[in-house]
């Protein structure tokens, strides 16, 4: 087993020359290193943190905000081996086919390839995050111990999350990539993991067509360089943009930013809580709507999604409406149940009510962006500022999905739905965010419209690649990690080809 190297022990001025440098040891960086084990080239994985949380390292993530209130930049991510997987929720779901399409009702939409390009990598990604059998919406086919909630024909259906579940503990925690894979990384002969190593600059060759070297610094004051043949930036969607923007000595707007796209199109999933009340006339809902459940080798939970054809017909985006908790109906709600159930000729006397939350896709917006500020961190790197936005149309689209859901409940005589948030202010008052950072180095075949190409290579820079959800041009409503891991495994195959 090779020990991890501590950058604080490297002499000043050291120059390392691996074939491949991976910057960042979160899920993307770790998955890439694991996928490249036994490759005939040497790899250095440079990780800013150590094996545990350290407030001094974490404060390198501090930043500023404007616009809509959002999570503080040093609160929604973690800076040590394993990255944000050290406190993620483990919710997983593959992107839908429509999420990859260019849609005329979603400006800036469309990936340079379709769902089929990621499909072969998804089961391997699922296995890396210990998600059990790869089933998702095939869980609908059963057998499940309890029936699906009956819905009339229409645009909303029961879909499924599955969960990352680290097998090494009995608390059902999701996989923490640093802890879970540290020993596997140590066993990889062609890999050197270097902890406490902060990349502070991506230095381009004078012709700006290739990356020449990486500047690396430790908080203890050491400075050294890495001169790899190829580099993959895997620092999470905020920090990927920050490093590209701050590396502006040769390309003044920043590396890959000749078209002013780096840092723009930041996205997350809005998670409005208590958006609606779901009433089930017959009483109880199947338990997998209310909590996670194990069956058929999967740990899963049900949610309600708009179908692809409904999204297409009504020009909508994705949403995942999830049952939050049992609630008591007020007098108006009880009256609505009595009137609706008797009009439908069903027994509503045992009706139960549940609050519904949601994970909501928001539309791409170039004004929702990260820029550099004048303030610098302890290593001299400019800090970030995030300008956050969300449009009324994002909420309106979800309201339309909820209205359809309500219509289908009545059609099936199984229940009703009451919309609890109407105005923008009401929506904003119940919004959380998923900390699913996406979009800041968007992928597009055309360099004028994207930062990286279909192979995740930074346009115009032959030996620089980006891994992680910063490359997502449109986001879907699915949680990003399963999908970014699949994309990373695809990138690993591409890199193997380059070294052949
Ligand atoms: C509270 C929370 C809950 C979440 N729940 C879910 C969920 O349920 N489902 C889901 O799919 N996703 C979830 N996520 C998102 C998920 O954690 C991310 O998608 C995932 O961690 C991204 O992986 P990554 O490797 O791209 O980036 P990160 O996890 O951000 O890792 C980046 C790594 O790069 C290192 N680094 C940063 N800067 C430098 C530098 N300059 N030099 C060297 N190293 C550097 C960091 O220390 C870190 O280890 C959640 C996130 C949070 C915060």
Coordinates of C-alpha atoms and ligand atoms in Angstrom, one line a residue:
X1 CA 0.0 0.0 0.0
X2 CA 1.3 3.4 -0.9
X3 CA 0.8 6.0 1.9
X4 CA -0.9 9.3 1.1
X5 CA 1.7 12.1 0.7
X6 CA 1.3 15.2 2.8
X7 CA 2.0 18.3 0.7
X8 CA 3.3 20.1 3.8
X9 CA 6.3 17.8 3.8
X10 CA 7.3 18.5 0.2
X11 CA 10.3 20.9 -0.1
X12 CA 9.5 24.3 -1.6
X13 CA 10.1 24.5 -5.3
X14 CA 9.5 20.7 -5.9
X15 CA 8.3 20.0 -9.4
X16 CA 6.2 16.8 -9.8
X17 CA 5.7 15.4 -13.3
X18 CA 2.8 12.8 -13.3
X19 CA 1.2 11.9 -16.6
X20 CA -2.2 12.9 -15.3
X21 CA -3.1 15.3 -12.5
X22 CA -6.6 15.2 -10.9
X23 CA -7.4 18.3 -8.9
X24 CA -9.9 17.6 -6.2
X25 CA -10.6 14.4 -4.2
X26 CA -14.5 14.5 -4.0
X27 CA -16.7 11.8 -5.6
X28 CA -15.6 12.9 -9.1
X29 CA -11.9 12.9 -8.5
X30 CA -12.0 9.7 -6.5
X31 CA -14.1 7.9 -9.1
X32 CA -11.7 9.0 -11.8
X33 CA -8.7 7.7 -9.9
X34 CA -10.4 4.4 -9.2
X35 CA -11.4 4.0 -12.9
X36 CA -7.9 4.6 -14.1
X37 CA -6.2 2.1 -11.8
X38 CA -3.9 -0.3 -13.7
X39 CA -3.5 2.3 -16.5
X40 CA 0.0 2.5 -17.9
X41 CA 0.4 6.1 -16.8
X42 CA 1.2 7.9 -13.5
X43 CA -1.5 9.9 -11.7
X44 CA -1.3 12.5 -9.0
X45 CA -4.6 13.3 -7.1
X46 CA -4.2 16.7 -5.5
X47 CA -6.6 17.3 -2.6
X48 CA -6.9 20.6 -0.7
X49 CA -7.9 19.0 2.6
X50 CA -6.8 16.1 4.7
X51 CA -8.8 13.2 6.0
X52 CA -11.0 15.3 8.3
X53 CA -12.8 18.6 8.5
X54 CA -10.5 21.5 9.3
X55 CA -12.0 25.0 9.7
X56 CA -8.9 26.7 8.3
X57 CA -9.1 24.7 5.1
X58 CA -12.9 25.1 5.0
X59 CA -12.6 28.9 5.2
X60 CA -10.9 28.9 1.8
X61 CA -14.5 28.3 0.5
X62 CA -15.9 31.5 2.0
X63 CA -17.5 33.9 -0.4
X64 CA -20.1 36.6 -0.9
X65 CA -23.7 36.6 -2.3
X66 CA -26.1 38.9 -4.0
X67 CA -29.6 38.5 -5.3
X68 CA -31.9 35.8 -3.9
X69 CA -30.9 34.5 -0.5
X70 CA -28.9 31.3 -0.9
X71 CA -26.8 29.0 1.2
X72 CA -23.4 30.6 2.3
X73 CA -20.7 29.5 0.0
X74 CA -18.7 27.8 2.7
X75 CA -21.8 26.0 4.1
X76 CA -23.1 24.0 1.2
X77 CA -19.9 22.1 0.4
X78 CA -17.0 20.5 2.3
X79 CA -13.3 20.8 1.6
X80 CA -11.5 17.6 2.6
X81 CA -11.0 14.1 1.0
X82 CA -14.4 12.9 -0.1
X83 CA -15.6 16.5 -0.7
X84 CA -19.3 17.2 -0.2
X85 CA -20.0 13.4 0.0
X86 CA -18.9 13.8 3.6
X87 CA -22.4 15.2 4.3
X88 CA -24.6 14.4 1.3
X89 CA -28.1 12.9 1.5
X90 CA -27.4 10.0 -0.8
X91 CA -30.6 10.5 -3.0
X92 CA -29.9 9.2 -6.5
X93 CA -31.8 9.2 -9.7
X94 CA -30.7 9.1 -13.4
X95 CA -31.4 12.0 -15.6
X96 CA -34.4 11.5 -18.0
X97 CA -33.9 11.4 -21.8
X98 CA -35.7 14.7 -22.2
X99 CA -33.1 16.4 -19.9
X100 CA -30.5 16.0 -22.6
X101 CA -32.6 17.5 -25.4
X102 CA -32.6 20.9 -26.9
X103 CA -36.1 22.3 -26.2
X104 CA -37.4 25.4 -27.8
X105 CA -39.2 26.4 -24.5
X106 CA -35.9 26.1 -22.5
X107 CA -33.4 28.7 -23.7
X108 CA -29.8 27.4 -23.6
X109 CA -31.0 23.7 -23.2
X110 CA -29.4 20.7 -24.7
X111 CA -26.4 18.4 -24.1
X112 CA -24.2 17.5 -27.1
X113 CA -25.2 13.9 -26.7
X114 CA -28.3 12.0 -25.6
X115 CA -29.1 9.8 -22.6
X116 CA -27.7 6.7 -24.4
X117 CA -24.1 8.1 -24.1
X118 CA -24.3 8.0 -20.3
X119 CA -26.5 4.8 -20.0
X120 CA -23.6 2.3 -20.1
X121 CA -21.9 4.1 -17.2
X122 CA -24.8 4.4 -14.8
X123 CA -24.8 0.9 -13.3
X124 CA -21.0 1.3 -12.6
X125 CA -21.7 4.7 -11.0
X126 CA -24.5 3.1 -9.0
X127 CA -22.1 0.5 -7.7
X128 CA -19.5 3.2 -6.7
X129 CA -22.1 4.9 -4.6
X130 CA -23.3 1.6 -3.2
X131 CA -26.9 2.1 -4.5
X132 CA -27.8 -1.6 -4.7
X133 CA -29.6 -3.1 -7.7
X134 CA -30.1 -0.5 -10.5
X135 CA -33.9 -0.4 -10.7
X136 CA -35.3 3.1 -10.3
X137 CA -38.6 3.4 -12.2
X138 CA -38.5 -0.4 -12.9
X139 CA -39.6 -0.6 -9.3
X140 CA -43.1 0.3 -10.6
X141 CA -43.2 -3.1 -12.2
X142 CA -43.2 -4.7 -8.8
X143 CA -43.5 -6.9 -6.9
X144 CA -43.9 -4.3 -4.1
X145 CA -45.6 -5.3 -0.8
X146 CA -48.0 -2.3 -1.1
X147 CA -49.7 -0.8 -4.1
X148 CA -48.9 2.4 -5.9
X149 CA -51.3 5.3 -5.2
X150 CA -54.0 5.1 -7.9
X151 CA -53.9 8.0 -10.3
X152 CA -56.1 8.5 -13.3
X153 CA -54.5 8.7 -16.8
X154 CA -52.4 11.9 -17.2
X155 CA -49.1 13.6 -16.9
X156 CA -47.9 12.7 -13.4
X157 CA -46.7 9.2 -12.3
X158 CA -45.0 7.6 -9.3
X159 CA -41.2 7.5 -9.9
X160 CA -38.4 6.4 -7.6
X161 CA -35.3 7.6 -5.9
X162 CA -32.7 5.1 -4.8
X163 CA -30.1 5.7 -2.1
X164 CA -26.4 5.5 -1.7
X165 CA -25.8 3.3 1.3
X166 CA -22.3 2.8 2.7
X167 CA -22.2 -0.9 3.5
X168 CA -19.5 -0.3 6.2
X169 CA -21.9 1.1 8.8
X170 CA -25.2 0.1 10.3
X171 CA -26.7 3.6 10.3
X172 CA -27.6 3.6 6.6
X173 CA -25.3 6.5 6.0
X174 CA -24.7 7.3 2.3
X175 CA -21.2 6.6 1.0
X176 CA -18.6 9.0 2.2
X177 CA -16.2 8.7 -0.7
X178 CA -13.0 9.7 1.2
X179 CA -13.5 7.3 4.1
X180 CA -15.0 4.5 2.0
X181 CA -12.3 4.5 -0.8
X182 CA -9.1 5.6 1.1
X183 CA -7.7 2.1 1.2
X184 CA -8.7 1.4 -2.4
X185 CA -6.8 4.5 -3.4
X186 CA -3.8 3.5 -1.4
X187 CA -3.7 0.2 -3.2
X188 CA -3.4 1.8 -6.7
X189 CA 0.2 1.5 -7.8
X190 CA 0.1 4.2 -10.5
X191 CA -1.6 6.7 -8.2
X192 CA -0.1 9.2 -5.6
X193 CA -2.7 11.0 -3.5
X194 CA -1.3 14.3 -2.2
X195 CA -3.3 15.8 0.8
X196 CA -3.3 19.4 1.9
X197 CA -2.3 20.4 -1.6
X198 CA -4.3 23.4 -2.8
X199 CA -4.1 24.2 -6.5
X200 CA -3.9 28.0 -6.8
X201 CA -3.2 28.5 -10.4
X202 CA -3.7 26.8 -13.8
X203 CA -0.7 28.1 -15.8
X204 CA -1.1 28.1 -19.6
X205 CA 1.7 27.8 -22.1
X206 CA 2.5 31.2 -23.8
X207 CA 0.3 30.2 -26.8
X208 CA -2.7 29.6 -24.5
X209 CA -3.4 26.3 -26.2
X210 CA -2.3 23.9 -23.5
X211 CA -1.8 23.9 -19.7
X212 CA 1.8 24.0 -18.8
X213 CA 1.8 23.6 -15.0
X214 CA -0.3 23.8 -11.8
X215 CA 0.7 26.1 -8.9
X216 CA 0.2 24.4 -5.6
X217 CA 0.3 25.8 -2.1
X218 CA -0.2 24.6 1.4
X219 CA -1.7 26.6 4.3
X220 CA 1.7 26.0 6.1
X221 CA 3.4 28.1 3.5
X222 CA 4.9 25.5 1.1
X223 CA 4.7 26.3 -2.7
X224 CA 5.4 23.7 -5.4
X225 CA 4.5 22.9 -9.0
X226 CA 3.0 20.0 -10.9
X227 CA 3.7 19.6 -14.6
X228 CA 1.3 16.9 -15.9
X229 CA 0.7 15.9 -19.5
X230 CA -3.1 16.1 -18.9
X231 CA -5.2 17.6 -16.1
X232 CA -8.7 17.1 -14.8
X233 CA -10.3 19.8 -12.7
X234 CA -12.7 18.1 -10.2
X235 CA -13.2 20.7 -7.4
X236 CA -17.0 21.0 -7.5
X237 CA -19.0 23.4 -9.6
X238 CA -18.1 26.5 -7.6
X239 CA -14.4 25.9 -7.3
X240 CA -13.9 24.7 -10.8
X241 CA -15.2 28.1 -12.0
X242 CA -13.1 30.0 -9.4
X243 CA -9.8 28.3 -10.5
X244 CA -10.5 28.9 -14.2
X245 CA -11.4 32.6 -13.6
X246 CA -8.5 33.3 -11.2
X247 CA -5.9 31.8 -13.6
X248 CA -5.9 34.9 -15.8
X249 CA -2.2 35.6 -16.4
X250 CA -2.1 34.4 -20.0
X251 CA -5.8 34.6 -21.0
X252 CA -7.1 37.7 -19.3
X253 CA -10.7 36.7 -18.9
X254 CA -9.5 33.4 -17.3
X255 CA -8.8 30.0 -18.7
X256 CA -11.6 28.8 -21.0
X257 CA -13.4 32.1 -20.5
X258 CA -12.9 33.7 -23.9
X259 CA -16.7 33.8 -24.4
X260 CA -17.5 35.0 -20.9
X261 CA -19.2 31.7 -19.9
X262 CA -17.2 30.5 -17.0
X263 CA -19.2 30.9 -13.8
X264 CA -22.4 31.7 -15.6
X265 CA -25.5 29.4 -15.6
X266 CA -24.9 28.3 -11.9
X267 CA -27.8 26.1 -10.9
X268 CA -29.2 24.1 -8.0
X269 CA -32.4 22.3 -7.3
X270 CA -34.9 24.5 -5.5
X271 CA -36.5 22.5 -2.7
X272 CA -39.7 24.3 -1.6
X273 CA -41.2 22.6 1.5
X274 CA -44.9 22.3 2.3
X275 CA -46.0 23.4 -1.2
X276 CA -49.2 21.4 -1.3
X277 CA -51.4 19.1 0.8
X278 CA -52.1 15.6 -0.5
X279 CA -55.2 14.0 0.8
X280 CA -55.7 10.3 0.4
X281 CA -59.4 9.3 0.8
X282 CA -58.7 5.7 1.7
X283 CA -56.3 6.7 4.5
X284 CA -52.8 5.4 4.4
X285 CA -50.3 5.7 1.6
X286 CA -47.8 2.9 0.8
X287 CA -44.9 3.3 3.3
X288 CA -42.4 3.8 0.5
X289 CA -44.0 7.2 -0.3
X290 CA -43.3 8.3 3.3
X291 CA -39.9 6.9 4.1
X292 CA -37.2 4.8 2.5
X293 CA -37.7 1.1 2.2
X294 CA -35.6 -2.0 1.2
X295 CA -36.9 -4.5 -1.4
X296 CA -35.5 -6.2 -4.4
X297 CA -31.9 -5.4 -3.4
X298 CA -32.6 -1.6 -3.5
X299 CA -33.0 1.1 -0.8
X300 CA -35.7 3.4 -2.4
X301 CA -38.4 6.0 -1.9
X302 CA -41.3 7.0 -4.2
X303 CA -41.9 10.5 -5.5
X304 CA -44.3 12.0 -8.1
X305 CA -42.9 13.2 -11.4
X306 CA -44.3 14.8 -14.6
X307 CA -44.0 12.4 -17.6
X308 CA -41.9 13.3 -20.5
X309 CA -44.9 13.7 -22.8
X310 CA -46.6 16.0 -20.3
X311 CA -43.5 18.1 -20.0
X312 CA -43.3 18.3 -23.8
X313 CA -47.0 19.1 -24.3
X314 CA -47.1 21.8 -21.5
X315 CA -43.5 23.1 -22.0
X316 CA -42.5 22.2 -18.5
X317 CA -39.3 21.4 -16.6
X318 CA -38.7 18.5 -14.2
X319 CA -39.9 18.2 -10.6
X320 CA -39.9 15.5 -7.9
X321 CA -42.8 16.0 -5.4
X322 CA -42.2 14.0 -2.2
X323 CA -44.4 13.3 0.8
X324 CA -42.9 15.1 3.8
X325 CA -45.2 14.3 6.8
X326 CA -48.7 13.6 8.1
X327 CA -50.6 16.9 8.7
X328 CA -54.0 17.6 10.2
X329 CA -56.5 19.2 7.8
X330 CA -58.1 22.5 8.9
X331 CA -61.9 23.0 8.8
X332 CA -61.8 24.1 5.2
X333 CA -59.7 21.1 4.2
X334 CA -62.1 18.7 6.0
X335 CA -65.1 20.3 4.2
X336 CA -63.3 19.9 0.8
X337 CA -62.8 16.2 1.6
X338 CA -66.4 15.7 2.5
X339 CA -67.7 17.5 -0.6
X340 CA -65.3 15.9 -3.0
X341 CA -65.6 12.3 -1.7
X342 CA -69.4 12.4 -1.6
X343 CA -69.5 13.9 -5.1
X344 CA -67.3 11.0 -6.3
X345 CA -69.3 8.4 -4.3
X346 CA -66.3 7.2 -2.2
X347 CA -65.8 7.0 1.6
X348 CA -63.7 9.9 2.8
X349 CA -64.2 9.3 6.5
X350 CA -60.7 7.8 6.9
X351 CA -59.0 10.4 4.8
X352 CA -55.4 11.3 5.8
X353 CA -53.4 14.4 4.7
X354 CA -49.7 14.7 4.0
X355 CA -47.6 17.8 3.2
X356 CA -45.7 17.7 -0.1
X357 CA -42.3 19.1 -0.8
X358 CA -40.4 19.1 -4.0
X359 CA -37.1 19.1 -5.8
X360 CA -37.5 21.5 -8.6
X361 CA -35.5 22.0 -11.8
X362 CA -34.8 25.7 -12.6
X363 CA -34.2 27.0 -16.1
X364 CA -30.7 27.9 -17.2
X365 CA -30.0 31.6 -16.6
X366 CA -26.7 33.3 -17.6
X367 CA -27.2 36.0 -14.9
X368 CA -27.2 33.4 -12.1
X369 CA -23.4 33.4 -11.9
X370 CA -20.2 33.3 -10.0
X371 CA -17.6 36.1 -10.3
X372 CA -14.4 36.9 -8.5
X373 CA -14.3 39.5 -5.8
X374 CA -11.4 41.8 -4.6
X375 CA -11.1 39.8 -1.4
X376 CA -8.5 37.1 -1.3
X377 CA -8.2 33.9 0.8
X378 CA -5.3 32.8 2.9
X379 CA -3.5 31.5 -0.2
X380 CA -4.0 34.7 -2.2
X381 CA -6.8 33.4 -4.4
X382 CA -9.7 35.8 -5.1
X383 CA -12.9 34.8 -3.4
X384 CA -16.1 34.2 -5.2
X385 CA -19.4 36.0 -5.3
X386 CA -22.6 34.3 -6.3
X387 CA -25.5 36.2 -7.8
X388 CA -28.6 33.9 -7.3
X389 CA -31.9 34.1 -9.2
X390 CA -35.0 32.0 -9.6
X391 CA -37.8 33.0 -12.0
X392 CA -41.6 33.0 -11.4
X393 CA -41.9 30.8 -14.4
X394 CA -40.0 28.0 -12.5
X395 CA -42.7 28.0 -9.8
X396 CA -45.6 28.4 -12.4
X397 CA -44.4 25.3 -14.2
X398 CA -44.4 23.3 -11.0
X399 CA -47.9 24.6 -10.1
X400 CA -49.1 23.3 -13.5
X401 CA -47.7 19.9 -12.6
X402 CA -49.4 19.9 -9.2
X403 CA -52.7 20.9 -10.9
X404 CA -52.4 17.9 -13.2
X405 CA -51.6 15.6 -10.2
X406 CA -54.8 16.9 -8.4
X407 CA -56.9 16.2 -11.5
X408 CA -55.5 12.6 -11.7
X409 CA -56.3 12.0 -8.0
X410 CA -59.9 13.0 -8.5
X411 CA -60.1 11.0 -11.7
X412 CA -59.0 7.9 -9.9
X413 CA -61.3 8.8 -6.9
X414 CA -58.3 8.3 -4.7
X415 CA -57.8 11.7 -3.2
X416 CA -57.3 15.4 -3.8
X417 CA -54.6 18.0 -3.7
X418 CA -54.6 21.5 -2.2
X419 CA -52.1 24.0 -3.4
X420 CA -50.7 25.8 -0.3
X421 CA -48.3 28.4 -2.0
X422 CA -49.4 30.8 -4.6
X423 CA -47.5 34.1 -4.7
X424 CA -43.8 34.4 -5.4
X425 CA -43.2 35.5 -1.8
X426 CA -45.0 32.5 -0.4
X427 CA -42.8 30.2 -2.6
X428 CA -39.6 32.0 -1.6
X429 CA -40.6 31.7 2.1
X430 CA -40.5 27.9 2.0
X431 CA -37.5 27.4 -0.3
X432 CA -34.5 25.3 0.6
X433 CA -31.7 24.4 -1.8
X434 CA -30.3 21.0 -2.5
X435 CA -26.6 22.1 -2.6
X436 CA -26.5 20.4 -6.0
X437 CA -24.1 22.9 -7.6
X438 CA -24.2 22.7 -11.4
X439 CA -23.7 24.5 -14.6
X440 CA -20.7 26.9 -14.2
X441 CA -18.5 25.3 -17.0
X442 CA -21.3 24.2 -19.3
X443 CA -20.8 21.6 -22.0
X444 CA -21.6 22.5 -25.6
X445 CA -20.1 21.4 -28.9
X446 CA -19.8 25.0 -30.0
X447 CA -17.1 26.9 -28.1
X448 CA -19.2 30.1 -28.3
X449 CA -21.9 28.4 -26.2
X450 CA -20.0 26.2 -23.8
X451 CA -16.8 26.0 -21.8
X452 CA -16.1 22.3 -22.4
X453 CA -16.8 20.1 -25.4
X454 CA -18.6 16.7 -25.5
X455 CA -15.5 15.0 -24.1
X456 CA -15.3 17.4 -21.1
X457 CA -12.2 19.1 -22.6
X458 CA -12.0 22.8 -22.1
X459 CA -12.5 24.3 -25.6
X460 CA -9.2 25.3 -27.0
X461 CA -7.0 23.8 -24.2
X462 CA -5.9 20.4 -25.5
X463 CA -4.9 18.9 -22.1
X464 CA -7.4 20.3 -19.6
X465 CA -10.6 18.5 -18.7
X466 CA -13.4 19.2 -16.2
X467 CA -15.2 16.5 -14.2
X468 CA -18.4 17.0 -12.1
X469 CA -21.8 18.7 -12.5
X470 CA -20.3 22.1 -13.4
X471 CA -20.4 20.7 -17.0
X472 CA -24.2 20.1 -17.0
X473 CA -25.8 22.5 -19.5
X474 CA -29.3 21.6 -18.4
X475 CA -30.0 20.0 -15.1
X476 CA -33.1 17.9 -14.9
X477 CA -34.7 17.4 -11.5
X478 CA -32.6 14.3 -10.6
X479 CA -29.9 14.6 -8.0
X480 CA -26.6 15.1 -9.7
X481 CA -24.1 12.8 -8.1
X482 CA -25.0 9.5 -9.8
X483 CA -25.0 11.3 -13.2
X484 CA -21.8 13.2 -12.6
X485 CA -20.1 9.9 -11.7
X486 CA -21.4 8.3 -14.9
X487 CA -20.0 11.2 -16.8
X488 CA -16.7 10.9 -15.0
X489 CA -16.4 7.2 -15.9
X490 CA -17.0 8.2 -19.5
X491 CA -14.2 10.7 -19.2
X492 CA -11.9 8.0 -17.8
X493 CA -12.5 6.0 -21.0
X494 CA -11.6 9.1 -23.1
X495 CA -8.4 9.7 -21.1
X496 CA -7.3 6.1 -21.5
X497 CA -7.6 6.6 -25.3
X498 CA -5.4 9.7 -25.1
X499 CA -2.5 7.8 -23.5
X500 CA -2.7 4.8 -25.9
Ligands
LIG1 C1 -25.8 18.9 2.4 C2 -25.6 18.3 1.0 C3 -26.5 17.2 0.6 C4 -26.4 16.7 -0.6 N1 -27.2 15.7 -1.0 C5 -27.2 15.1 -2.2 C6 -28.0 14.0 -2.6 O1 -28.8 13.5 -1.8 N2 -27.9 13.5 -3.8 C7 -27.0 14.0 -4.7 O2 -26.9 13.5 -5.8 N3 -26.1 15.0 -4.4 C8 -26.2 15.5 -3.1 N4 -25.3 16.6 -2.8 C9 -24.4 17.0 -3.8 C10 -23.1 16.1 -3.8 O3 -22.5 16.2 -2.6 C11 -22.2 16.6 -4.9 O4 -22.9 16.4 -6.2 C12 -20.9 15.9 -5.0 O5 -20.2 15.9 -3.8 C13 -20.0 16.6 -6.1 O6 -18.8 15.8 -6.2 P1 -17.5 16.5 -6.8 O7 -16.4 15.6 -6.6 O8 -17.8 17.0 -8.1 O9 -17.2 17.8 -5.9 P2 -17.0 18.0 -4.3 O10 -17.7 17.0 -3.6 O11 -17.2 19.4 -4.0 O12 -15.4 17.7 -4.2 C14 -14.5 18.6 -4.6 C15 -13.1 18.3 -3.9 O13 -12.2 19.2 -4.4 C16 -11.3 19.6 -3.4 N5 -10.8 21.0 -3.7 C17 -11.5 22.1 -3.9 N6 -10.7 23.1 -4.3 C18 -9.5 22.6 -4.4 C19 -8.2 23.1 -4.9 N7 -8.1 24.4 -5.2 N8 -7.1 22.2 -4.9 C20 -7.3 20.9 -4.6 N9 -8.5 20.4 -4.2 C21 -9.5 21.2 -4.1 C22 -12.3 19.7 -2.2 O14 -11.6 19.6 -1.0 C23 -13.2 18.5 -2.4 O15 -12.6 17.3 -1.8 C24 -25.4 17.2 -1.5 C25 -24.5 18.2 -1.1 C26 -24.6 18.7 0.1 C27 -23.7 19.8 0.5

